[in-house]
mmCIF file of C-alpha atoms in Angstrom:
data_model
loop_
_atom_site.group_PDB
_atom_site.id
_atom_site.type_symbol
_atom_site.label_atom_id
_atom_site.label_comp_id
_atom_site.label_asym_id
_atom_site.label_seq_id
_atom_site.Cartn_x
_atom_site.Cartn_y
_atom_site.Cartn_z
ATOM 1 C CA ARG W 1 0.000 0.000 0.000
ATOM 2 C CA GLY W 2 1.117 3.550 -0.668
ATOM 3 C CA ALA W 3 3.588 2.600 -3.397
ATOM 4 C CA GLY W 4 3.561 2.572 -7.173
ATOM 5 C CA ILE W 5 2.216 5.163 -9.569
ATOM 6 C CA PHE W 6 -1.005 5.531 -7.600
ATOM 7 C CA ALA W 7 0.972 7.100 -4.750
ATOM 8 C CA CYS W 8 2.181 9.871 -7.074
ATOM 9 C CA ASP W 9 0.586 13.327 -7.251
ATOM 10 C CA GLY W 10 -0.882 12.390 -10.627
ATOM 11 C CA PHE W 11 -0.887 9.295 -12.807
ATOM 12 C CA ASP W 12 -2.168 7.780 -16.029
ATOM 13 C CA VAL W 13 -2.323 4.199 -17.265
ATOM 14 C CA PHE W 14 -2.119 3.837 -21.046
ATOM 15 C CA ALA W 15 -3.721 1.048 -23.060
ATOM 16 C CA ASN W 16 -5.038 0.423 -26.554
ATOM 17 C CA LYS W 17 -8.608 0.112 -25.287
ATOM 18 C CA ASN W 18 -10.856 1.903 -22.845
ATOM 19 C CA ASP W 19 -10.965 -0.026 -19.598
ATOM 20 C CA THR W 20 -11.825 0.454 -15.941
ATOM 21 C CA LEU W 21 -8.854 -0.748 -13.929
ATOM 22 C CA GLY W 22 -10.158 -0.455 -10.382
ATOM 23 C CA PHE W 23 -9.901 2.040 -7.567
ATOM 24 C CA THR W 24 -7.097 3.767 -5.685
ATOM 25 C CA ASP W 25 -6.759 3.468 -1.894
ATOM 26 C CA SER W 26 -8.693 6.729 -1.662
ATOM 27 C CA GLY W 27 -11.561 5.312 -3.753
ATOM 28 C CA MET W 28 -10.822 7.204 -6.984
ATOM 29 C CA GLY W 29 -11.719 5.245 -10.120
ATOM 30 C CA VAL W 30 -8.865 4.416 -12.477
ATOM 31 C CA ARG W 31 -9.552 4.242 -16.214
ATOM 32 C CA SER W 32 -7.088 3.681 -19.014
ATOM 33 C CA VAL W 33 -6.023 6.477 -21.337
ATOM 34 C CA VAL W 34 -6.469 5.147 -24.862
ATOM 35 C CA ILE W 35 -3.656 5.190 -27.399
ATOM 36 C CA PRO W 36 -3.616 3.431 -30.774
ATOM 37 C CA LYS W 37 -2.661 -0.246 -30.922
ATOM 38 C CA ILE W 38 0.910 -0.357 -32.194
ATOM 39 C CA LYS W 39 2.898 -3.420 -33.212
ATOM 40 C CA VAL W 40 5.949 -4.071 -31.032
ATOM 41 C CA GLY W 41 8.859 -5.908 -32.625
ATOM 42 C CA VAL W 42 12.379 -6.773 -31.487
ATOM 43 C CA SER W 43 15.126 -4.142 -31.295
ATOM 44 C CA GLN W 44 18.794 -4.495 -32.260
ATOM 45 C CA ASP W 45 19.718 -5.529 -28.708
ATOM 46 C CA GLY W 46 17.044 -8.226 -28.535
ATOM 47 C CA THR W 47 14.642 -6.296 -26.292
ATOM 48 C CA ALA W 48 11.184 -5.032 -27.193
ATOM 49 C CA GLY W 49 11.232 -2.750 -30.233
ATOM 50 C CA ASN W 50 8.681 -0.366 -28.788
ATOM 51 C CA THR W 51 9.905 3.082 -29.847
ATOM 52 C CA GLU W 52 6.773 3.871 -31.848
ATOM 53 C CA LEU W 53 4.567 2.740 -28.964
ATOM 54 C CA PHE W 54 6.317 5.063 -26.518
ATOM 55 C CA MET W 55 6.240 7.921 -29.011
ATOM 56 C CA ALA W 56 2.452 7.511 -29.104
ATOM 57 C CA VAL W 57 2.322 7.601 -25.304
ATOM 58 C CA TRP W 58 4.539 10.701 -25.102
ATOM 59 C CA ASP W 59 2.444 12.386 -27.812
ATOM 60 C CA ARG W 60 -0.665 11.758 -25.733
ATOM 61 C CA ILE W 61 0.999 13.079 -22.563
ATOM 62 C CA ILE W 62 2.074 16.227 -24.395
ATOM 63 C CA ARG W 63 -1.371 16.728 -25.937
ATOM 64 C CA ASP W 64 -2.979 16.380 -22.494
ATOM 65 C CA GLY W 65 -0.519 18.926 -21.035
ATOM 66 C CA ARG W 66 -0.834 17.800 -17.411
ATOM 67 C CA TYR W 67 2.936 17.300 -17.211
ATOM 68 C CA ARG W 68 3.145 21.090 -16.792
ATOM 69 C CA TYR W 69 1.567 20.752 -13.322
ATOM 70 C CA TYR W 70 4.277 18.448 -11.977
ATOM 71 C CA ASP W 71 8.019 18.761 -11.419
ATOM 72 C CA TRP W 72 8.620 15.280 -12.821
ATOM 73 C CA THR W 73 7.076 12.925 -15.370
ATOM 74 C CA ILE W 74 7.946 9.306 -14.758
ATOM 75 C CA LYS W 75 7.445 6.311 -17.041
ATOM 76 C CA VAL W 76 7.109 3.161 -14.964
ATOM 77 C CA ASP W 77 6.785 -0.350 -16.374
ATOM 78 C CA PRO W 78 3.817 -2.295 -14.972
ATOM 79 C CA ASP W 79 6.088 -4.834 -13.272
ATOM 80 C CA ALA W 80 8.341 -2.224 -11.635
ATOM 81 C CA VAL W 81 8.315 -1.221 -7.985
ATOM 82 C CA LEU W 82 8.111 2.540 -7.500
ATOM 83 C CA LEU W 83 8.456 4.265 -4.145
ATOM 84 C CA PRO W 84 7.451 7.831 -5.049
ATOM 85 C CA TRP W 85 8.528 9.393 -1.749
ATOM 86 C CA ARG W 86 12.073 8.005 -2.140
ATOM 87 C CA LEU W 87 12.334 9.159 -5.741
ATOM 88 C CA ARG W 88 10.962 12.575 -4.762
ATOM 89 C CA ASP W 89 13.676 12.893 -2.071
ATOM 90 C CA HIS W 90 16.434 11.965 -4.547
ATOM 91 C CA LEU W 91 15.181 14.427 -7.160
ATOM 92 C CA ALA W 92 14.407 17.386 -4.883
ATOM 93 C CA SER W 93 17.693 19.200 -5.486
ATOM 94 C CA HIS W 94 17.148 19.019 -9.271
ATOM 95 C CA VAL W 95 13.689 20.600 -9.493
ATOM 96 C CA GLY W 96 13.706 23.260 -12.222
ATOM 97 C CA GLU W 97 16.592 21.721 -14.152
ATOM 98 C CA LYS W 98 16.235 20.309 -17.668
ATOM 99 C CA ILE W 99 17.231 16.702 -17.087
ATOM 100 C CA TYR W 100 16.484 13.147 -18.047
ATOM 101 C CA ILE W 101 17.628 10.536 -15.565
ATOM 102 C CA VAL W 102 19.549 7.845 -17.447
ATOM 103 C CA ASN W 103 17.983 4.546 -16.513
ATOM 104 C CA CYS W 104 20.557 2.126 -17.826
ATOM 105 C CA ASP W 105 24.321 2.341 -17.784
ATOM 106 C CA LYS W 106 24.791 -1.126 -19.222
ATOM 107 C CA TYR W 107 27.238 -1.160 -22.121
ATOM 108 C CA PRO W 108 28.682 2.367 -21.627
ATOM 109 C CA MET W 109 31.200 1.731 -24.413
ATOM 110 C CA SER W 110 28.442 0.975 -26.932
ATOM 111 C CA PRO W 111 27.989 3.536 -29.720
ATOM 112 C CA ASN W 112 24.270 3.457 -28.791
ATOM 113 C CA PHE W 113 24.887 4.462 -25.139
ATOM 114 C CA PRO W 114 22.846 5.422 -23.207
ATOM 115 C CA MET W 115 20.230 2.930 -24.295
ATOM 116 C CA MET W 116 16.578 3.644 -23.576
ATOM 117 C CA TYR W 117 15.508 0.552 -21.755
ATOM 118 C CA GLY W 118 14.621 0.086 -18.194
ATOM 119 C CA ALA W 119 11.649 -0.071 -15.928
ATOM 120 C CA LEU W 120 11.857 3.587 -14.920
ATOM 121 C CA GLU W 121 12.441 6.775 -16.921
ATOM 122 C CA VAL W 122 12.389 10.195 -15.280
ATOM 123 C CA PHE W 123 11.963 13.533 -17.064
ATOM 124 C CA SER W 124 11.958 16.948 -15.431
ATOM 125 C CA GLN W 125 9.215 19.394 -16.377
ATOM 126 C CA ALA W 126 11.748 21.372 -18.443
ATOM 127 C CA ALA W 127 12.871 18.195 -20.223
ATOM 128 C CA MET W 128 9.252 17.370 -21.053
ATOM 129 C CA ALA W 129 8.743 20.884 -22.429
ATOM 130 C CA ALA W 130 11.879 20.508 -24.572
ATOM 131 C CA TYR W 131 10.658 17.148 -25.869
ATOM 132 C CA ALA W 132 7.216 18.608 -26.573
ATOM 133 C CA GLU W 133 8.802 21.391 -28.607
ATOM 134 C CA GLY W 134 11.097 19.136 -30.619
ATOM 135 C CA SER W 135 9.410 15.733 -30.674
ATOM 136 C CA TRP W 136 8.562 16.099 -34.370
ATOM 137 C CA ARG W 137 12.289 15.604 -35.061
ATOM 138 C CA CYS W 138 12.164 12.133 -33.514
ATOM 139 C CA ARG W 139 9.835 10.884 -36.219
ATOM 140 C CA ARG W 140 12.096 12.008 -39.041
ATOM 141 C CA GLY W 141 15.442 11.795 -37.235
ATOM 142 C CA PRO W 142 17.473 8.698 -36.423
ATOM 143 C CA PRO W 143 16.372 5.353 -37.872
ATOM 144 C CA TRP W 144 14.337 4.268 -34.851
ATOM 145 C CA GLN W 145 11.988 2.001 -36.795
ATOM 146 C CA GLY W 146 12.054 -1.427 -35.235
ATOM 147 C CA GLY W 147 13.873 -0.096 -32.195
#
């Protein structure tokens, strides 16, 4: 109790269909935020090739605009354990900065470092604003297809 995304100041659960997921400890109903169904393949490192899926999620977050009300936007995998109060304590001295917390330092000598996989990704409000302003470049930039 009191852990996970539902212990955050705000949260969303994304899915490709409209669904009622249950209730928070405080009795608030939780419904999915619908995004298009997107095929997930296998990336060059053998993990899920879900770039396009996450781009759809980030597009929806940006369109909604609620990220502007929070210091941090956090992507948490469904099977991850999140202790929001601990993360909040660790991030407190960085509020207002434009930062993305690298979530994986595996293979630091790889030309693809830092890789974008991991159960937790943390973006400051300023980083989200920067992504919102320039996200169009991601679709026509590096060859992310399949990654």
